[in-house]
């Protein structure tokens, strides 16, 4: 079978890339062989124990395991960090193989309490070997890879368990229960070879160096240090609590199941064969759940529901025993044990391993070994203690024990909801902002209006002392001038004083700028100025002067009109003479227009609005016109919306309006902009999306309507799909390279718009981090970004977005997009 054929075959089962196939297959067969051995050893364990002792002694077995496991975990932790990973795993497998041979030999001596020792050893073997497998998974794969391949790897374990159970089923009565153990060494020896091959294929000198450094530190870490690591992390504490609760429930259910089996089946080999049959059915069901439900549940409903299914099932089953007769106990025991184990081997195992992904590598292995081994058995010790008290002191029946299971199931549900929130938070902490929003940075650090006014004041010194005086007056009113700025503006080298304002406003010789002092007075002159300008005589003189200069040619006339425009802006808005500003808003001089537009923005008279909107397309004054319209605020947003929606209006004018509405920054302005998203074709789509995005970052209190945002997002995603398909068709034509390059830029721009839209609905920092890391991050940060999106986005959105951003080849991306076009048409939002 060629590599290409093998890849196509595996693609039907798992989303795998060609370069991942060798390691994935090796890991698949490694887990297959490990679990095959486990499910031969396990029926022997249960059947021998019930034959030699009885179910009442099971709590002692649980408790002894819990006590001894501490020493085993301590040794395991030291070996894990003191030795190379491949050497440690290989030697541990050799050790377990030798143990199996010794147990087979001593079982023939028929020591009753040997079954207790074997029970403890079996638990140690199972936990150690399975934990080693998941450590290899964490070593080899990044978060996103693990999420894609984890289902395939777990299926190897499930199939191995089925194979081991079938061997136990068919050979228990042929070979006998004890002789089944001789099959296991032949299964475990190939695992040593697989570990060696994996080490050679995945070895990275940098990783080895980092691991050695970590190992030196880790080897010094004991239980106190390991517990200290977990204690410092709320996430790890919750994860430990979940494991504790789940194991307590599992132990209770295991005790109930074995108690029923002991009563129902008396012959040892018959019991072993039954257990082989039970585990076969259990694992087949687990495999079906895993293949047909696990990925679908994770993909469509997320981690929260996936975590809740097991405790909800156990809660329901435990309530059920309170209402059924004793004759149905065997059926009930098979159902609850089968359901609990099926979920544990499929959905629970996949989700539990995913919970370790966002933990920092330097603490992941310490925490995982401690939780999976020590916490696991500590929880079993708690369960054993509870059972001992309930059985030997209170003489609880199976129904009473179910009441305990009900209580812990409710606690499990609560902890699952808690850790889901913490998981997303941990993923976020692995992502960093790559660059700051330039617009936001400038607006927060630079007072642009103040800067512009300072430059206008300085420039007006040489041109007009009147303009200089009025600009200076504006500066004084702002009360933001530092001593250094005051010194620059009042510098005497120019020998220009603001005495023109004295004659203009008749302030009885009082100057705005003292002749003998380099500092500026900050007296409030507004009252005096307004009293003068409100006089009918002054307004009449000003109107007559305007009539004379409006058509005056030359530089002197231009300066006069500039002065007049500035003076009109200092009038009361209700003043009759203020309407004369309309004449100056038609002036051909950009300098006159600039002062006239600024004054219009101060007066805020509705009659000026059409002229200001027209100037949005006038060079040199377009930005000043925008600022003037922003000053009107909410009262002209309806007019701006009409211009924005009118296709007959100049396109440059329409493109300037979204930014004006953004600066207005009100809920009404937001709603008007968002309503434009409903249009499928819009020449100003880019400007609208960017304006809404700026609103989201600058005005966090504003609410955005979700439906038009989601619909526009889906529309852009669909557009990207078709661009990708078109690019795919053109890739082989070198004459179309420029066209393909333009399409790539178009895709990048569209992706930016998609994330800007998503930030309107979801937390902006999360979406910005994800977008920036997808664009420029490392492979690891890209994986974390996609993992974050997978957990926070609405299902309908993430299903169609992920094909555009997933870390896959171009061919695979095109293939996924083709597959998603039809589902995309059906996406609806309420």
mmCIF file with all atom_site columns, C-alpha atoms in Angstrom, residues 547-729:
data_model
loop_
_atom_site.group_PDB
_atom_site.id
_atom_site.type_symbol
_atom_site.label_atom_id
_atom_site.label_alt_id
_atom_site.label_comp_id
_atom_site.label_asym_id
_atom_site.label_entity_id
_atom_site.label_seq_id
_atom_site.pdbx_PDB_ins_code
_atom_site.Cartn_x
_atom_site.Cartn_y
_atom_site.Cartn_z
_atom_site.occupancy
_atom_site.B_iso_or_equiv
_atom_site.pdbx_formal_charge
_atom_site.auth_seq_id
_atom_site.auth_comp_id
_atom_site.auth_asym_id
_atom_site.auth_atom_id
_atom_site.pdbx_PDB_model_num
ATOM 1   C CA . UNK A 1 547 ? -20.416 91.091 2.799   1.00 0.00 ? 547 UNK A CA 1
ATOM 2   C CA . UNK A 1 548 ? -17.401 93.171 1.792   1.00 0.00 ? 548 UNK A CA 1
ATOM 3   C CA . UNK A 1 549 ? -14.730 90.466 2.138   1.00 0.00 ? 549 UNK A CA 1
ATOM 4   C CA . UNK A 1 550 ? -16.586 87.390 0.898   1.00 0.00 ? 550 UNK A CA 1
ATOM 5   C CA . UNK A 1 551 ? -15.527 87.977 -2.717  1.00 0.00 ? 551 UNK A CA 1
ATOM 6   C CA . UNK A 1 552 ? -12.322 89.873 -1.946  1.00 0.00 ? 552 UNK A CA 1
ATOM 7   C CA . UNK A 1 553 ? -9.316  88.613 -3.918  1.00 0.00 ? 553 UNK A CA 1
ATOM 8   C CA . UNK A 1 554 ? -5.709  88.242 -2.875  1.00 0.00 ? 554 UNK A CA 1
ATOM 9   C CA . UNK A 1 555 ? -3.977  87.113 0.288   1.00 0.00 ? 555 UNK A CA 1
ATOM 10  C CA . UNK A 1 556 ? -5.322  89.965 2.387   1.00 0.00 ? 556 UNK A CA 1
ATOM 11  C CA . UNK A 1 557 ? -8.903  89.022 1.547   1.00 0.00 ? 557 UNK A CA 1
ATOM 12  C CA . UNK A 1 558 ? -8.182  85.382 2.291   1.00 0.00 ? 558 UNK A CA 1
ATOM 13  C CA . UNK A 1 559 ? -6.783  86.248 5.723   1.00 0.00 ? 559 UNK A CA 1
ATOM 14  C CA . UNK A 1 560 ? -9.805  88.456 6.437   1.00 0.00 ? 560 UNK A CA 1
ATOM 15  C CA . UNK A 1 561 ? -12.185 85.601 5.616   1.00 0.00 ? 561 UNK A CA 1
ATOM 16  C CA . UNK A 1 562 ? -10.145 83.258 7.818   1.00 0.00 ? 562 UNK A CA 1
ATOM 17  C CA . UNK A 1 563 ? -10.459 85.742 10.692  1.00 0.00 ? 563 UNK A CA 1
ATOM 18  C CA . UNK A 1 564 ? -14.175 86.132 10.069  1.00 0.00 ? 564 UNK A CA 1
ATOM 19  C CA . UNK A 1 565 ? -14.695 82.373 10.019  1.00 0.00 ? 565 UNK A CA 1
ATOM 20  C CA . UNK A 1 566 ? -12.871 82.051 13.334  1.00 0.00 ? 566 UNK A CA 1
ATOM 21  C CA . UNK A 1 567 ? -14.885 84.879 14.910  1.00 0.00 ? 567 UNK A CA 1
ATOM 22  C CA . UNK A 1 568 ? -18.201 83.353 13.783  1.00 0.00 ? 568 UNK A CA 1
ATOM 23  C CA . UNK A 1 569 ? -17.265 80.172 15.594  1.00 0.00 ? 569 UNK A CA 1
ATOM 24  C CA . UNK A 1 570 ? -17.038 82.125 18.833  1.00 0.00 ? 570 UNK A CA 1
ATOM 25  C CA . UNK A 1 571 ? -20.639 83.347 18.499  1.00 0.00 ? 571 UNK A CA 1
ATOM 26  C CA . UNK A 1 572 ? -23.644 81.823 20.201  1.00 0.00 ? 572 UNK A CA 1
ATOM 27  C CA . UNK A 1 573 ? -25.196 79.141 17.982  1.00 0.00 ? 573 UNK A CA 1
ATOM 28  C CA . UNK A 1 574 ? -28.553 80.979 18.044  1.00 0.00 ? 574 UNK A CA 1
ATOM 29  C CA . UNK A 1 575 ? -27.017 84.243 16.836  1.00 0.00 ? 575 UNK A CA 1
ATOM 30  C CA . UNK A 1 576 ? -28.579 85.424 13.490  1.00 0.00 ? 576 UNK A CA 1
ATOM 31  C CA . UNK A 1 577 ? -25.191 86.392 12.097  1.00 0.00 ? 577 UNK A CA 1
ATOM 32  C CA . UNK A 1 578 ? -23.878 82.816 12.611  1.00 0.00 ? 578 UNK A CA 1
ATOM 33  C CA . UNK A 1 579 ? -25.831 81.734 9.517   1.00 0.00 ? 579 UNK A CA 1
ATOM 34  C CA . UNK A 1 580 ? -23.415 83.851 7.476   1.00 0.00 ? 580 UNK A CA 1
ATOM 35  C CA . UNK A 1 581 ? -20.938 81.026 7.946   1.00 0.00 ? 581 UNK A CA 1
ATOM 36  C CA . UNK A 1 582 ? -22.682 79.256 5.039   1.00 0.00 ? 582 UNK A CA 1
ATOM 37  C CA . UNK A 1 583 ? -21.006 81.723 2.671   1.00 0.00 ? 583 UNK A CA 1
ATOM 38  C CA . UNK A 1 584 ? -17.575 80.857 3.991   1.00 0.00 ? 584 UNK A CA 1
ATOM 39  C CA . UNK A 1 585 ? -18.311 77.112 3.822   1.00 0.00 ? 585 UNK A CA 1
ATOM 40  C CA . UNK A 1 586 ? -18.457 77.604 0.029   1.00 0.00 ? 586 UNK A CA 1
ATOM 41  C CA . UNK A 1 587 ? -15.097 79.362 -0.133  1.00 0.00 ? 587 UNK A CA 1
ATOM 42  C CA . UNK A 1 588 ? -12.516 78.031 -2.596  1.00 0.00 ? 588 UNK A CA 1
ATOM 43  C CA . UNK A 1 589 ? -9.569  78.596 -0.258  1.00 0.00 ? 589 UNK A CA 1
ATOM 44  C CA . UNK A 1 590 ? -8.699  75.473 1.788   1.00 0.00 ? 590 UNK A CA 1
ATOM 45  C CA . UNK A 1 591 ? -7.423  77.694 4.637   1.00 0.00 ? 591 UNK A CA 1
ATOM 46  C CA . UNK A 1 592 ? -10.693 79.617 4.816   1.00 0.00 ? 592 UNK A CA 1
ATOM 47  C CA . UNK A 1 593 ? -12.660 76.381 4.589   1.00 0.00 ? 593 UNK A CA 1
ATOM 48  C CA . UNK A 1 594 ? -10.646 74.916 7.429   1.00 0.00 ? 594 UNK A CA 1
ATOM 49  C CA . UNK A 1 595 ? -11.579 77.731 9.816   1.00 0.00 ? 595 UNK A CA 1
ATOM 50  C CA . UNK A 1 596 ? -15.171 77.813 8.564   1.00 0.00 ? 596 UNK A CA 1
ATOM 51  C CA . UNK A 1 597 ? -15.607 74.056 9.054   1.00 0.00 ? 597 UNK A CA 1
ATOM 52  C CA . UNK A 1 598 ? -14.123 74.220 12.561  1.00 0.00 ? 598 UNK A CA 1
ATOM 53  C CA . UNK A 1 599 ? -16.554 76.993 13.441  1.00 0.00 ? 599 UNK A CA 1
ATOM 54  C CA . UNK A 1 600 ? -19.468 74.991 12.013  1.00 0.00 ? 600 UNK A CA 1
ATOM 55  C CA . UNK A 1 601 ? -18.485 72.153 14.318  1.00 0.00 ? 601 UNK A CA 1
ATOM 56  C CA . UNK A 1 602 ? -18.597 74.517 17.287  1.00 0.00 ? 602 UNK A CA 1
ATOM 57  C CA . UNK A 1 603 ? -21.952 76.072 16.372  1.00 0.00 ? 603 UNK A CA 1
ATOM 58  C CA . UNK A 1 604 ? -23.616 72.711 15.520  1.00 0.00 ? 604 UNK A CA 1
ATOM 59  C CA . UNK A 1 605 ? -26.355 74.262 13.416  1.00 0.00 ? 605 UNK A CA 1
ATOM 60  C CA . UNK A 1 606 ? -28.236 71.710 11.318  1.00 0.00 ? 606 UNK A CA 1
ATOM 61  C CA . UNK A 1 607 ? -28.158 73.940 8.223   1.00 0.00 ? 607 UNK A CA 1
ATOM 62  C CA . UNK A 1 608 ? -24.390 73.436 7.955   1.00 0.00 ? 608 UNK A CA 1
ATOM 63  C CA . UNK A 1 609 ? -24.583 69.607 7.883   1.00 0.00 ? 609 UNK A CA 1
ATOM 64  C CA . UNK A 1 610 ? -25.126 69.064 4.112   1.00 0.00 ? 610 UNK A CA 1
ATOM 65  C CA . UNK A 1 611 ? -22.213 71.354 3.306   1.00 0.00 ? 611 UNK A CA 1
ATOM 66  C CA . UNK A 1 612 ? -19.970 69.602 5.847   1.00 0.00 ? 612 UNK A CA 1
ATOM 67  C CA . UNK A 1 613 ? -20.891 66.185 4.440   1.00 0.00 ? 613 UNK A CA 1
ATOM 68  C CA . UNK A 1 614 ? -20.072 67.450 0.932   1.00 0.00 ? 614 UNK A CA 1
ATOM 69  C CA . UNK A 1 615 ? -16.606 68.455 2.140   1.00 0.00 ? 615 UNK A CA 1
ATOM 70  C CA . UNK A 1 616 ? -15.863 64.867 3.231   1.00 0.00 ? 616 UNK A CA 1
ATOM 71  C CA . UNK A 1 617 ? -14.640 64.356 -0.328  1.00 0.00 ? 617 UNK A CA 1
ATOM 72  C CA . UNK A 1 618 ? -12.762 67.693 -0.511  1.00 0.00 ? 618 UNK A CA 1
ATOM 73  C CA . UNK A 1 619 ? -8.975  67.284 -0.283  1.00 0.00 ? 619 UNK A CA 1
ATOM 74  C CA . UNK A 1 620 ? -7.183  68.992 2.627   1.00 0.00 ? 620 UNK A CA 1
ATOM 75  C CA . UNK A 1 621 ? -10.397 69.565 4.621   1.00 0.00 ? 621 UNK A CA 1
ATOM 76  C CA . UNK A 1 622 ? -11.953 66.088 4.646   1.00 0.00 ? 622 UNK A CA 1
ATOM 77  C CA . UNK A 1 623 ? -10.559 65.165 8.069   1.00 0.00 ? 623 UNK A CA 1
ATOM 78  C CA . UNK A 1 624 ? -11.601 68.550 9.544   1.00 0.00 ? 624 UNK A CA 1
ATOM 79  C CA . UNK A 1 625 ? -15.106 68.020 8.143   1.00 0.00 ? 625 UNK A CA 1
ATOM 80  C CA . UNK A 1 626 ? -15.256 64.610 9.844   1.00 0.00 ? 626 UNK A CA 1
ATOM 81  C CA . UNK A 1 627 ? -14.252 66.133 13.165  1.00 0.00 ? 627 UNK A CA 1
ATOM 82  C CA . UNK A 1 628 ? -16.872 68.887 12.794  1.00 0.00 ? 628 UNK A CA 1
ATOM 83  C CA . UNK A 1 629 ? -19.612 66.330 12.102  1.00 0.00 ? 629 UNK A CA 1
ATOM 84  C CA . UNK A 1 630 ? -18.513 64.260 15.091  1.00 0.00 ? 630 UNK A CA 1
ATOM 85  C CA . UNK A 1 631 ? -19.062 67.346 17.266  1.00 0.00 ? 631 UNK A CA 1
ATOM 86  C CA . UNK A 1 632 ? -22.779 67.288 16.332  1.00 0.00 ? 632 UNK A CA 1
ATOM 87  C CA . UNK A 1 633 ? -23.065 63.973 18.139  1.00 0.00 ? 633 UNK A CA 1
ATOM 88  C CA . UNK A 1 634 ? -26.186 61.846 18.146  1.00 0.00 ? 634 UNK A CA 1
ATOM 89  C CA . UNK A 1 635 ? -28.557 64.396 16.608  1.00 0.00 ? 635 UNK A CA 1
ATOM 90  C CA . UNK A 1 636 ? -27.292 63.943 13.019  1.00 0.00 ? 636 UNK A CA 1
ATOM 91  C CA . UNK A 1 637 ? -26.709 60.173 13.018  1.00 0.00 ? 637 UNK A CA 1
ATOM 92  C CA . UNK A 1 638 ? -29.941 59.648 11.081  1.00 0.00 ? 638 UNK A CA 1
ATOM 93  C CA . UNK A 1 639 ? -28.792 62.075 8.354   1.00 0.00 ? 639 UNK A CA 1
ATOM 94  C CA . UNK A 1 640 ? -25.402 60.361 8.187   1.00 0.00 ? 640 UNK A CA 1
ATOM 95  C CA . UNK A 1 641 ? -27.134 56.974 7.856   1.00 0.00 ? 641 UNK A CA 1
ATOM 96  C CA . UNK A 1 642 ? -29.180 58.282 4.910   1.00 0.00 ? 642 UNK A CA 1
ATOM 97  C CA . UNK A 1 643 ? -26.042 59.425 3.110   1.00 0.00 ? 643 UNK A CA 1
ATOM 98  C CA . UNK A 1 644 ? -24.256 56.152 3.955   1.00 0.00 ? 644 UNK A CA 1
ATOM 99  C CA . UNK A 1 645 ? -27.093 54.063 2.501   1.00 0.00 ? 645 UNK A CA 1
ATOM 100 C CA . UNK A 1 646 ? -27.525 56.136 -0.685  1.00 0.00 ? 646 UNK A CA 1
ATOM 101 C CA . UNK A 1 647 ? -25.559 54.540 -3.575  1.00 0.00 ? 647 UNK A CA 1
ATOM 102 C CA . UNK A 1 648 ? -25.819 57.812 -5.541  1.00 0.00 ? 648 UNK A CA 1
ATOM 103 C CA . UNK A 1 649 ? -23.708 59.679 -2.967  1.00 0.00 ? 649 UNK A CA 1
ATOM 104 C CA . UNK A 1 650 ? -20.004 60.111 -3.718  1.00 0.00 ? 650 UNK A CA 1
ATOM 105 C CA . UNK A 1 651 ? -18.201 56.911 -2.663  1.00 0.00 ? 651 UNK A CA 1
ATOM 106 C CA . UNK A 1 652 ? -15.428 58.790 -0.855  1.00 0.00 ? 652 UNK A CA 1
ATOM 107 C CA . UNK A 1 653 ? -18.075 60.604 1.180   1.00 0.00 ? 653 UNK A CA 1
ATOM 108 C CA . UNK A 1 654 ? -19.817 57.349 2.071   1.00 0.00 ? 654 UNK A CA 1
ATOM 109 C CA . UNK A 1 655 ? -16.533 55.742 3.110   1.00 0.00 ? 655 UNK A CA 1
ATOM 110 C CA . UNK A 1 656 ? -15.845 58.582 5.552   1.00 0.00 ? 656 UNK A CA 1
ATOM 111 C CA . UNK A 1 657 ? -19.197 58.307 7.345   1.00 0.00 ? 657 UNK A CA 1
ATOM 112 C CA . UNK A 1 658 ? -18.620 55.016 9.292   1.00 0.00 ? 658 UNK A CA 1
ATOM 113 C CA . UNK A 1 659 ? -15.575 56.548 10.978  1.00 0.00 ? 659 UNK A CA 1
ATOM 114 C CA . UNK A 1 660 ? -17.673 59.597 11.983  1.00 0.00 ? 660 UNK A CA 1
ATOM 115 C CA . UNK A 1 661 ? -20.364 57.369 13.494  1.00 0.00 ? 661 UNK A CA 1
ATOM 116 C CA . UNK A 1 662 ? -17.641 55.426 15.306  1.00 0.00 ? 662 UNK A CA 1
ATOM 117 C CA . UNK A 1 663 ? -16.308 58.615 16.892  1.00 0.00 ? 663 UNK A CA 1
ATOM 118 C CA . UNK A 1 664 ? -19.821 59.657 17.903  1.00 0.00 ? 664 UNK A CA 1
ATOM 119 C CA . UNK A 1 665 ? -19.699 56.439 19.924  1.00 0.00 ? 665 UNK A CA 1
ATOM 120 C CA . UNK A 1 666 ? -23.368 56.102 20.973  1.00 0.00 ? 666 UNK A CA 1
ATOM 121 C CA . UNK A 1 667 ? -25.691 53.106 20.971  1.00 0.00 ? 667 UNK A CA 1
ATOM 122 C CA . UNK A 1 668 ? -27.792 54.709 18.236  1.00 0.00 ? 668 UNK A CA 1
ATOM 123 C CA . UNK A 1 669 ? -24.732 55.222 16.029  1.00 0.00 ? 669 UNK A CA 1
ATOM 124 C CA . UNK A 1 670 ? -23.796 51.570 16.617  1.00 0.00 ? 670 UNK A CA 1
ATOM 125 C CA . UNK A 1 671 ? -27.256 50.282 15.722  1.00 0.00 ? 671 UNK A CA 1
ATOM 126 C CA . UNK A 1 672 ? -27.329 52.355 12.526  1.00 0.00 ? 672 UNK A CA 1
ATOM 127 C CA . UNK A 1 673 ? -23.934 51.021 11.452  1.00 0.00 ? 673 UNK A CA 1
ATOM 128 C CA . UNK A 1 674 ? -24.856 47.427 12.358  1.00 0.00 ? 674 UNK A CA 1
ATOM 129 C CA . UNK A 1 675 ? -28.044 47.695 10.265  1.00 0.00 ? 675 UNK A CA 1
ATOM 130 C CA . UNK A 1 676 ? -25.820 48.222 7.200   1.00 0.00 ? 676 UNK A CA 1
ATOM 131 C CA . UNK A 1 677 ? -24.298 44.778 7.756   1.00 0.00 ? 677 UNK A CA 1
ATOM 132 C CA . UNK A 1 678 ? -27.542 43.225 6.528   1.00 0.00 ? 678 UNK A CA 1
ATOM 133 C CA . UNK A 1 679 ? -26.778 44.273 2.959   1.00 0.00 ? 679 UNK A CA 1
ATOM 134 C CA . UNK A 1 680 ? -25.143 41.470 0.979   1.00 0.00 ? 680 UNK A CA 1
ATOM 135 C CA . UNK A 1 681 ? -23.322 43.865 -1.336  1.00 0.00 ? 681 UNK A CA 1
ATOM 136 C CA . UNK A 1 682 ? -21.939 47.033 0.154   1.00 0.00 ? 682 UNK A CA 1
ATOM 137 C CA . UNK A 1 683 ? -19.200 49.294 -1.238  1.00 0.00 ? 683 UNK A CA 1
ATOM 138 C CA . UNK A 1 684 ? -18.362 50.490 2.251   1.00 0.00 ? 684 UNK A CA 1
ATOM 139 C CA . UNK A 1 685 ? -18.342 47.083 3.990   1.00 0.00 ? 685 UNK A CA 1
ATOM 140 C CA . UNK A 1 686 ? -14.682 47.379 5.012   1.00 0.00 ? 686 UNK A CA 1
ATOM 141 C CA . UNK A 1 687 ? -15.170 50.816 6.559   1.00 0.00 ? 687 UNK A CA 1
ATOM 142 C CA . UNK A 1 688 ? -18.320 49.698 8.420   1.00 0.00 ? 688 UNK A CA 1
ATOM 143 C CA . UNK A 1 689 ? -16.645 46.620 9.932   1.00 0.00 ? 689 UNK A CA 1
ATOM 144 C CA . UNK A 1 690 ? -13.544 48.549 10.977  1.00 0.00 ? 690 UNK A CA 1
ATOM 145 C CA . UNK A 1 691 ? -15.673 51.308 12.510  1.00 0.00 ? 691 UNK A CA 1
ATOM 146 C CA . UNK A 1 692 ? -17.692 48.778 14.517  1.00 0.00 ? 692 UNK A CA 1
ATOM 147 C CA . UNK A 1 693 ? -14.481 47.103 15.667  1.00 0.00 ? 693 UNK A CA 1
ATOM 148 C CA . UNK A 1 694 ? -13.103 50.448 16.888  1.00 0.00 ? 694 UNK A CA 1
ATOM 149 C CA . UNK A 1 695 ? -16.363 51.063 18.735  1.00 0.00 ? 695 UNK A CA 1
ATOM 150 C CA . UNK A 1 696 ? -16.019 47.713 20.480  1.00 0.00 ? 696 UNK A CA 1
ATOM 151 C CA . UNK A 1 697 ? -12.486 48.486 21.700  1.00 0.00 ? 697 UNK A CA 1
ATOM 152 C CA . UNK A 1 698 ? -13.154 52.114 22.696  1.00 0.00 ? 698 UNK A CA 1
ATOM 153 C CA . UNK A 1 699 ? -16.691 51.909 24.091  1.00 0.00 ? 699 UNK A CA 1
ATOM 154 C CA . UNK A 1 700 ? -17.022 48.553 25.908  1.00 0.00 ? 700 UNK A CA 1
ATOM 155 C CA . UNK A 1 701 ? -20.464 49.494 27.290  1.00 0.00 ? 701 UNK A CA 1
ATOM 156 C CA . UNK A 1 702 ? -22.040 49.467 23.817  1.00 0.00 ? 702 UNK A CA 1
ATOM 157 C CA . UNK A 1 703 ? -24.134 46.422 22.862  1.00 0.00 ? 703 UNK A CA 1
ATOM 158 C CA . UNK A 1 704 ? -23.945 44.936 19.363  1.00 0.00 ? 704 UNK A CA 1
ATOM 159 C CA . UNK A 1 705 ? -26.836 43.039 17.732  1.00 0.00 ? 705 UNK A CA 1
ATOM 160 C CA . UNK A 1 706 ? -25.652 39.446 17.270  1.00 0.00 ? 706 UNK A CA 1
ATOM 161 C CA . UNK A 1 707 ? -27.774 38.324 14.336  1.00 0.00 ? 707 UNK A CA 1
ATOM 162 C CA . UNK A 1 708 ? -26.501 40.801 11.677  1.00 0.00 ? 708 UNK A CA 1
ATOM 163 C CA . UNK A 1 709 ? -22.932 40.323 12.949  1.00 0.00 ? 709 UNK A CA 1
ATOM 164 C CA . UNK A 1 710 ? -23.100 36.528 12.644  1.00 0.00 ? 710 UNK A CA 1
ATOM 165 C CA . UNK A 1 711 ? -24.832 36.698 9.266   1.00 0.00 ? 711 UNK A CA 1
ATOM 166 C CA . UNK A 1 712 ? -22.171 39.029 7.869   1.00 0.00 ? 712 UNK A CA 1
ATOM 167 C CA . UNK A 1 713 ? -19.449 36.754 9.320   1.00 0.00 ? 713 UNK A CA 1
ATOM 168 C CA . UNK A 1 714 ? -20.933 33.732 7.544   1.00 0.00 ? 714 UNK A CA 1
ATOM 169 C CA . UNK A 1 715 ? -21.269 35.764 4.346   1.00 0.00 ? 715 UNK A CA 1
ATOM 170 C CA . UNK A 1 716 ? -17.567 36.687 4.388   1.00 0.00 ? 716 UNK A CA 1
ATOM 171 C CA . UNK A 1 717 ? -16.564 33.101 5.236   1.00 0.00 ? 717 UNK A CA 1
ATOM 172 C CA . UNK A 1 718 ? -18.563 31.882 2.248   1.00 0.00 ? 718 UNK A CA 1
ATOM 173 C CA . UNK A 1 719 ? -16.823 34.468 0.074   1.00 0.00 ? 719 UNK A CA 1
ATOM 174 C CA . UNK A 1 720 ? -13.467 33.156 1.313   1.00 0.00 ? 720 UNK A CA 1
ATOM 175 C CA . UNK A 1 721 ? -14.470 29.604 0.383   1.00 0.00 ? 721 UNK A CA 1
ATOM 176 C CA . UNK A 1 722 ? -15.118 30.596 -3.207  1.00 0.00 ? 722 UNK A CA 1
ATOM 177 C CA . UNK A 1 723 ? -11.878 32.602 -3.383  1.00 0.00 ? 723 UNK A CA 1
ATOM 178 C CA . UNK A 1 724 ? -9.974  29.522 -2.190  1.00 0.00 ? 724 UNK A CA 1
ATOM 179 C CA . UNK A 1 725 ? -11.646 27.335 -4.782  1.00 0.00 ? 725 UNK A CA 1
ATOM 180 C CA . UNK A 1 726 ? -10.845 29.855 -7.507  1.00 0.00 ? 726 UNK A CA 1
ATOM 181 C CA . UNK A 1 727 ? -7.232  30.082 -6.327  1.00 0.00 ? 727 UNK A CA 1
ATOM 182 C CA . UNK A 1 728 ? -7.015  26.283 -6.474  1.00 0.00 ? 728 UNK A CA 1
ATOM 183 C CA . UNK A 1 729 ? -8.114  26.327 -10.109 1.00 0.00 ? 729 UNK A CA 1
#
